[in-house]
C-alpha positions as a Markdown table, in Angstrom:
| # | Residue | x | y | z |
|---|---|---|---|---|
| 1 | Unk | -36.0 | -20.4 | -82.8 |
| 2 | Unk | -32.4 | -19.5 | -82.1 |
| 3 | Unk | -29.9 | -20.5 | -84.7 |
| 4 | Unk | -27.6 | -21.6 | -81.9 |
| 5 | Unk | -27.7 | -24.9 | -80.2 |
| 6 | Unk | -28.1 | -24.6 | -76.4 |
| 7 | Unk | -25.0 | -23.6 | -74.5 |
| 8 | Unk | -23.8 | -22.2 | -71.2 |
| 9 | Unk | -23.2 | -23.4 | -67.7 |
| 10 | Unk | -26.8 | -24.8 | -67.4 |
| 11 | Unk | -25.9 | -27.1 | -70.3 |
| 12 | Unk | -22.9 | -28.4 | -68.3 |
| 13 | Unk | -20.5 | -26.5 | -70.5 |
| 14 | Unk | -16.9 | -26.0 | -69.6 |
| 15 | Unk | -15.6 | -22.4 | -69.8 |
| 16 | Unk | -12.2 | -21.2 | -71.0 |
| 17 | Unk | -10.1 | -19.0 | -68.7 |
| 18 | Unk | -10.3 | -15.2 | -69.1 |
| 19 | Unk | -7.0 | -14.9 | -70.9 |
| 20 | Unk | -6.0 | -13.0 | -74.1 |
| 21 | Unk | -5.0 | -15.4 | -76.8 |
| 22 | Unk | -5.9 | -18.2 | -74.3 |
| 23 | Unk | -7.0 | -21.8 | -75.0 |
| 24 | Unk | -8.6 | -24.7 | -73.4 |
| 25 | Unk | -6.6 | -27.5 | -72.0 |
| 26 | Unk | -6.2 | -30.5 | -74.3 |
| 27 | Unk | -9.7 | -32.1 | -74.5 |
| 28 | Unk | -9.8 | -35.9 | -74.9 |
| 29 | Unk | -12.8 | -37.1 | -76.9 |
| 30 | Unk | -14.8 | -40.2 | -75.9 |
| 31 | Unk | -15.2 | -41.1 | -79.6 |
| 32 | Unk | -12.8 | -40.3 | -82.5 |
| 33 | Unk | -13.7 | -37.5 | -84.9 |
| 34 | Unk | -12.7 | -38.1 | -88.5 |
| 35 | Unk | -11.4 | -34.9 | -90.2 |
| 36 | Unk | -10.2 | -35.5 | -93.8 |
| 37 | Unk | -9.6 | -39.3 | -93.4 |
| 38 | Unk | -7.6 | -38.9 | -90.2 |
| 39 | Unk | -9.1 | -39.8 | -86.8 |
| 40 | Unk | -8.5 | -37.3 | -83.9 |
| 41 | Unk | -9.1 | -38.2 | -80.3 |
| 42 | Unk | -8.4 | -34.8 | -78.8 |
| 43 | Unk | -8.8 | -31.1 | -79.6 |
| 44 | Unk | -8.4 | -27.6 | -78.3 |
| 45 | Unk | -10.9 | -24.8 | -78.2 |
| 46 | Unk | -8.9 | -21.6 | -78.7 |
| 47 | Unk | -10.2 | -18.2 | -77.6 |
| 48 | Unk | -9.3 | -16.7 | -81.0 |
| 49 | Unk | -12.1 | -18.5 | -82.8 |
| 50 | Unk | -10.4 | -21.8 | -83.7 |
| 51 | Unk | -11.0 | -25.4 | -82.9 |
| 52 | Unk | -7.6 | -27.2 | -83.5 |
| 53 | Unk | -6.7 | -30.9 | -83.5 |
| 54 | Unk | -2.9 | -31.2 | -83.2 |
| 55 | Unk | -1.9 | -28.2 | -81.3 |
| 56 | Unk | -3.3 | -25.2 | -79.5 |
| 57 | Unk | -3.6 | -22.0 | -81.6 |
| 58 | Unk | -2.7 | -18.7 | -80.0 |
| 59 | Unk | -2.2 | -16.8 | -83.2 |
| 60 | Unk | -4.4 | -13.8 | -83.3 |
| 61 | Unk | -4.0 | -12.4 | -86.9 |
| 62 | Unk | -5.5 | -15.0 | -89.3 |
| 63 | Unk | -3.8 | -16.5 | -92.3 |
| 64 | Unk | -5.7 | -17.6 | -95.5 |
| 65 | Unk | -6.1 | -21.3 | -96.1 |
| 66 | Unk | -4.3 | -23.5 | -97.0 |
| 67 | Unk | -1.9 | -22.9 | -94.2 |
| 68 | Unk | 1.8 | -23.4 | -95.1 |
| 69 | Unk | 2.5 | -25.2 | -91.8 |
| 70 | Unk | -0.3 | -27.8 | -92.3 |
| 71 | Unk | -2.2 | -27.2 | -89.0 |
| 72 | Unk | -5.5 | -29.0 | -89.2 |
| 73 | Unk | -8.3 | -26.9 | -87.7 |
| 74 | Unk | -11.8 | -25.5 | -88.0 |
| 75 | Unk | -12.0 | -21.7 | -87.9 |
| 76 | Unk | -15.6 | -20.5 | -87.1 |
| 77 | Unk | -14.3 | -17.0 | -86.8 |
| 78 | Unk | -10.5 | -16.7 | -86.5 |
| 79 | Unk | -9.7 | -13.2 | -85.1 |
| 80 | Unk | -8.2 | -11.5 | -82.1 |
| 81 | Unk | -10.6 | -12.3 | -79.3 |
| 82 | Unk | -10.0 | -10.9 | -75.9 |
| 83 | Unk | -12.4 | -12.5 | -73.4 |
| 84 | Unk | -10.8 | -10.5 | -70.6 |
| 85 | Unk | -12.5 | -7.4 | -72.0 |
| 86 | Unk | -15.8 | -9.2 | -72.4 |
| 87 | Unk | -17.6 | -12.5 | -73.2 |
| 88 | Unk | -17.1 | -16.2 | -72.6 |
| 89 | Unk | -15.9 | -19.3 | -74.5 |
| 90 | Unk | -17.9 | -22.4 | -73.7 |
| 91 | Unk | -17.6 | -26.0 | -74.9 |
| 92 | Unk | -18.9 | -29.5 | -74.2 |
| 93 | Unk | -18.9 | -33.0 | -75.5 |
| 94 | Unk | -22.4 | -34.5 | -75.5 |
| 95 | Unk | -24.6 | -37.4 | -76.3 |
| 96 | Unk | -27.7 | -35.6 | -75.1 |
| 97 | Unk | -30.6 | -37.2 | -77.1 |
| 98 | Unk | -32.6 | -34.0 | -77.5 |
| 99 | Unk | -29.6 | -32.2 | -79.1 |
| 100 | Unk | -28.6 | -35.1 | -81.2 |
| 101 | Unk | -32.1 | -35.4 | -82.6 |
| 102 | Unk | -32.1 | -31.7 | -83.5 |
| 103 | Unk | -28.7 | -32.0 | -85.2 |
| 104 | Unk | -29.9 | -35.1 | -87.0 |
| 105 | Unk | -33.1 | -33.3 | -88.2 |
| 106 | Unk | -31.0 | -30.4 | -89.5 |
| 107 | Unk | -28.5 | -32.5 | -91.4 |
| 108 | Unk | -31.3 | -34.7 | -92.9 |
| 109 | Unk | -32.9 | -31.5 | -94.2 |
| 110 | Unk | -29.7 | -30.2 | -95.7 |
| 111 | Unk | -28.4 | -33.5 | -97.1 |
| 112 | Unk | -31.5 | -35.6 | -97.9 |
| 113 | Unk | -29.5 | -38.1 | -99.9 |
| 114 | Unk | -27.1 | -38.9 | -97.0 |
| 115 | Unk | -28.5 | -41.2 | -94.3 |
| 116 | Unk | -27.2 | -39.8 | -91.1 |
| 117 | Unk | -28.1 | -40.1 | -87.4 |
| 118 | Unk | -25.9 | -38.2 | -85.0 |
| 119 | Unk | -24.6 | -40.3 | -82.1 |
| 120 | Unk | -22.1 | -37.7 | -80.7 |
| 121 | Unk | -21.5 | -33.9 | -80.8 |
| 122 | Unk | -19.0 | -31.4 | -79.6 |
| 123 | Unk | -20.3 | -27.8 | -79.2 |
| 124 | Unk | -18.1 | -24.8 | -78.8 |
| 125 | Unk | -19.7 | -21.3 | -78.4 |
| 126 | Unk | -18.1 | -17.9 | -78.3 |
| 127 | Unk | -20.6 | -15.8 | -76.4 |
| 128 | Unk | -20.5 | -12.0 | -76.9 |
| 129 | Unk | -16.6 | -12.0 | -77.0 |
| 130 | Unk | -14.7 | -8.8 | -77.3 |
| 131 | Unk | -11.8 | -7.9 | -79.5 |
| 132 | Unk | -8.2 | -7.1 | -78.5 |
| 133 | Unk | -7.8 | -3.3 | -77.8 |
| 134 | Unk | -11.5 | -2.7 | -77.8 |
| 135 | Unk | -12.8 | 0.6 | -76.4 |
| 136 | Unk | -16.4 | -0.3 | -77.3 |
| 137 | Unk | -19.0 | -2.8 | -75.9 |
| 138 | Unk | -19.1 | -4.7 | -79.2 |
| 139 | Unk | -19.2 | -8.5 | -79.0 |
| 140 | Unk | -19.4 | -11.5 | -81.3 |
| 141 | Unk | -21.5 | -14.6 | -80.7 |
| 142 | Unk | -20.9 | -17.6 | -82.9 |
| 143 | Unk | -20.7 | -21.4 | -82.5 |
| 144 | Unk | -19.2 | -24.6 | -84.0 |
| 145 | Unk | -20.8 | -28.0 | -83.7 |
| 146 | Unk | -18.8 | -31.1 | -84.6 |
| 147 | Unk | -20.9 | -34.3 | -85.0 |
| 148 | Unk | -20.5 | -37.9 | -86.1 |
| 149 | Unk | -22.3 | -41.2 | -86.5 |
| 150 | Unk | -18.9 | -42.9 | -86.1 |
| 151 | Unk | -18.6 | -43.1 | -89.9 |
| 152 | Unk | -19.5 | -39.7 | -91.3 |
| 153 | Unk | -18.5 | -36.4 | -89.8 |
| 154 | Unk | -20.0 | -32.9 | -90.2 |
| 155 | Unk | -19.1 | -29.4 | -89.0 |
| 156 | Unk | -21.9 | -26.9 | -88.4 |
| 157 | Unk | -20.9 | -23.2 | -88.1 |
| 158 | Unk | -23.5 | -20.8 | -86.6 |
| 159 | Unk | -23.2 | -17.0 | -86.7 |
| 160 | Unk | -25.7 | -15.3 | -84.4 |
| 161 | Unk | -24.3 | -11.8 | -83.9 |
| 162 | Unk | -21.2 | -10.4 | -85.5 |
| 163 | Unk | -20.3 | -6.9 | -84.5 |
| 164 | Unk | -16.5 | -6.7 | -85.1 |
| 165 | Unk | -13.9 | -8.1 | -87.5 |
| 166 | Unk | -10.5 | -7.1 | -86.2 |
| 167 | Unk | -8.5 | -6.4 | -83.1 |
| 168 | Unk | -6.1 | -3.5 | -82.8 |
| 169 | Unk | -3.0 | -5.8 | -83.0 |
| 170 | Unk | -4.2 | -6.8 | -86.5 |
| 171 | Unk | -4.5 | -3.0 | -87.4 |
| 172 | Unk | -8.2 | -2.7 | -86.5 |
| 173 | Unk | -9.8 | 0.4 | -85.1 |
| 174 | Unk | -10.2 | 0.3 | -81.3 |
| 175 | Unk | -13.6 | 1.9 | -81.4 |
| 176 | Unk | -15.3 | 0.2 | -84.3 |
| 177 | Unk | -13.4 | -3.2 | -84.4 |
| 178 | Unk | -13.2 | -2.9 | -88.2 |
| 179 | Unk | -10.3 | -2.5 | -90.7 |
| 180 | Unk | -6.9 | -4.0 | -90.7 |
| 181 | Unk | -6.8 | -7.8 | -91.3 |
| 182 | Unk | -10.4 | -9.0 | -90.8 |
| 183 | Unk | -11.3 | -12.4 | -89.3 |
| 184 | Unk | -11.2 | -15.6 | -91.3 |
| 185 | Unk | -13.8 | -18.4 | -91.4 |
| 186 | Unk | -13.5 | -21.8 | -92.9 |
| 187 | Unk | -11.3 | -24.9 | -92.4 |
| 188 | Unk | -7.9 | -26.3 | -93.2 |
| 189 | Unk | -7.5 | -30.1 | -93.5 |
| 190 | Unk | -3.7 | -29.9 | -93.0 |
| 191 | Unk | -2.9 | -31.7 | -96.2 |
| 192 | Unk | -2.4 | -28.5 | -98.3 |
| 193 | Unk | -5.1 | -29.8 | -100.7 |
| 194 | Unk | -8.4 | -29.7 | -98.9 |
| 195 | Unk | -9.5 | -26.4 | -97.4 |
| 196 | Unk | -12.3 | -24.0 | -97.6 |
| 197 | Unk | -12.5 | -20.2 | -97.1 |
| 198 | Unk | -16.0 | -18.9 | -96.5 |
| 199 | Unk | -16.7 | -16.1 | -98.9 |
| 200 | Unk | -15.8 | -12.7 | -97.4 |
| 201 | Unk | -13.1 | -14.1 | -95.1 |
| 202 | Unk | -10.3 | -11.6 | -94.4 |
| 203 | Unk | -12.3 | -8.8 | -96.0 |
| 204 | Unk | -14.7 | -6.2 | -94.5 |
| 205 | Unk | -17.6 | -8.3 | -95.9 |
| 206 | Unk | -17.0 | -11.0 | -93.2 |
| 207 | Unk | -19.1 | -8.9 | -90.8 |
| 208 | Unk | -22.1 | -10.0 | -93.0 |
| 209 | Unk | -21.5 | -13.7 | -92.3 |
| 210 | Unk | -24.8 | -13.8 | -90.3 |
| 211 | Unk | -26.6 | -13.3 | -93.7 |
| 212 | Unk | -24.8 | -15.9 | -95.8 |
| 213 | Unk | -25.1 | -19.7 | -95.9 |
| 214 | Unk | -24.5 | -22.8 | -98.0 |
| 215 | Unk | -27.6 | -24.5 | -96.7 |
| 216 | Unk | -30.2 | -21.7 | -97.2 |
| 217 | Unk | -30.3 | -20.8 | -93.5 |
| 218 | Unk | -28.8 | -17.3 | -93.0 |
| 219 | Unk | -25.9 | -17.5 | -90.6 |
| 220 | Unk | -25.3 | -21.2 | -90.9 |
| 221 | Unk | -22.6 | -23.1 | -92.9 |
| 222 | Unk | -22.4 | -26.9 | -92.9 |
| 223 | Unk | -19.7 | -29.2 | -94.3 |
| 224 | Unk | -19.2 | -32.9 | -94.4 |
| 225 | Unk | -15.6 | -33.3 | -93.3 |
| 226 | Unk | -14.7 | -37.0 | -93.0 |
| 227 | Unk | -13.7 | -36.9 | -96.7 |
| 228 | Unk | -13.6 | -33.7 | -98.7 |
| 229 | Unk | -16.9 | -33.0 | -100.2 |
| 230 | Unk | -18.0 | -29.6 | -101.5 |
| 231 | Unk | -21.7 | -29.2 | -100.8 |
| 232 | Unk | -23.4 | -26.4 | -102.5 |
| 233 | Unk | -20.6 | -23.9 | -101.7 |
| 234 | Unk | -20.9 | -20.6 | -103.5 |
| 235 | Unk | -18.4 | -18.6 | -105.5 |
| 236 | Unk | -20.1 | -15.3 | -105.0 |
| 237 | Unk | -18.6 | -13.0 | -102.4 |
| 238 | Unk | -21.1 | -11.4 | -100.0 |
| 239 | Unk | -21.6 | -7.7 | -100.2 |
| 240 | Unk | -19.4 | -5.4 | -98.1 |
| 241 | Unk | -20.6 | -4.2 | -94.7 |
| 242 | Unk | -22.1 | -0.9 | -95.8 |
| 243 | Unk | -24.4 | -2.6 | -98.3 |
| 244 | Unk | -28.1 | -3.4 | -97.6 |
| 245 | Unk | -27.9 | -6.4 | -99.9 |
| 246 | Unk | -27.2 | -9.8 | -98.6 |
| 247 | Unk | -26.5 | -13.1 | -100.4 |
| 248 | Unk | -27.9 | -16.5 | -99.3 |
């Protein structure tokens, strides 16, 4: 079964415009999503691999967390996406019972001591998106799912196919999509205290994020985010891209 939750126009997803450093409109949520003790009722899906709560994010070269300016956001894969050259960015808010049951089953497996039944989800998917300055056909496919039961909130990050790390404006190579300042994955609460950098972020090893996990499912990272809670997060950095070894 695919690591990814269903997405695309047949799932009634919205699609971001084809625009370098583009973003969705401000998306109003039907239920509040609690992110580090603060309720948010709207968000943006940004082409450059970020879901942000207070303001849109057009920045294409990632910064490490915690961010000095305090922007609260989730970064599935913050890098210089250019969907004009290839790929699409989809998103939807949903209460589809089939999807909520699947998410609930996943979270109950990962956190058996936490009673949780998903009542709402927001799914954003970057489908085979190209990088700025690309002269190749490389594309990245990854996804973020936000979910809540109105009390607890979780973020699920899914990495299905990662072929590049860097756009040319971040000093990447136009043919390989590697080098320069590689993409960043994790989240920033905005309070300068609570943040998480997925191991390998902003190094060449981030291309192996499809092989790493904090829930024993290669390519999936899951976090409880209503209050800061480190859950089985590793300290070991994954091997660089030219290694045959992978860490789970």
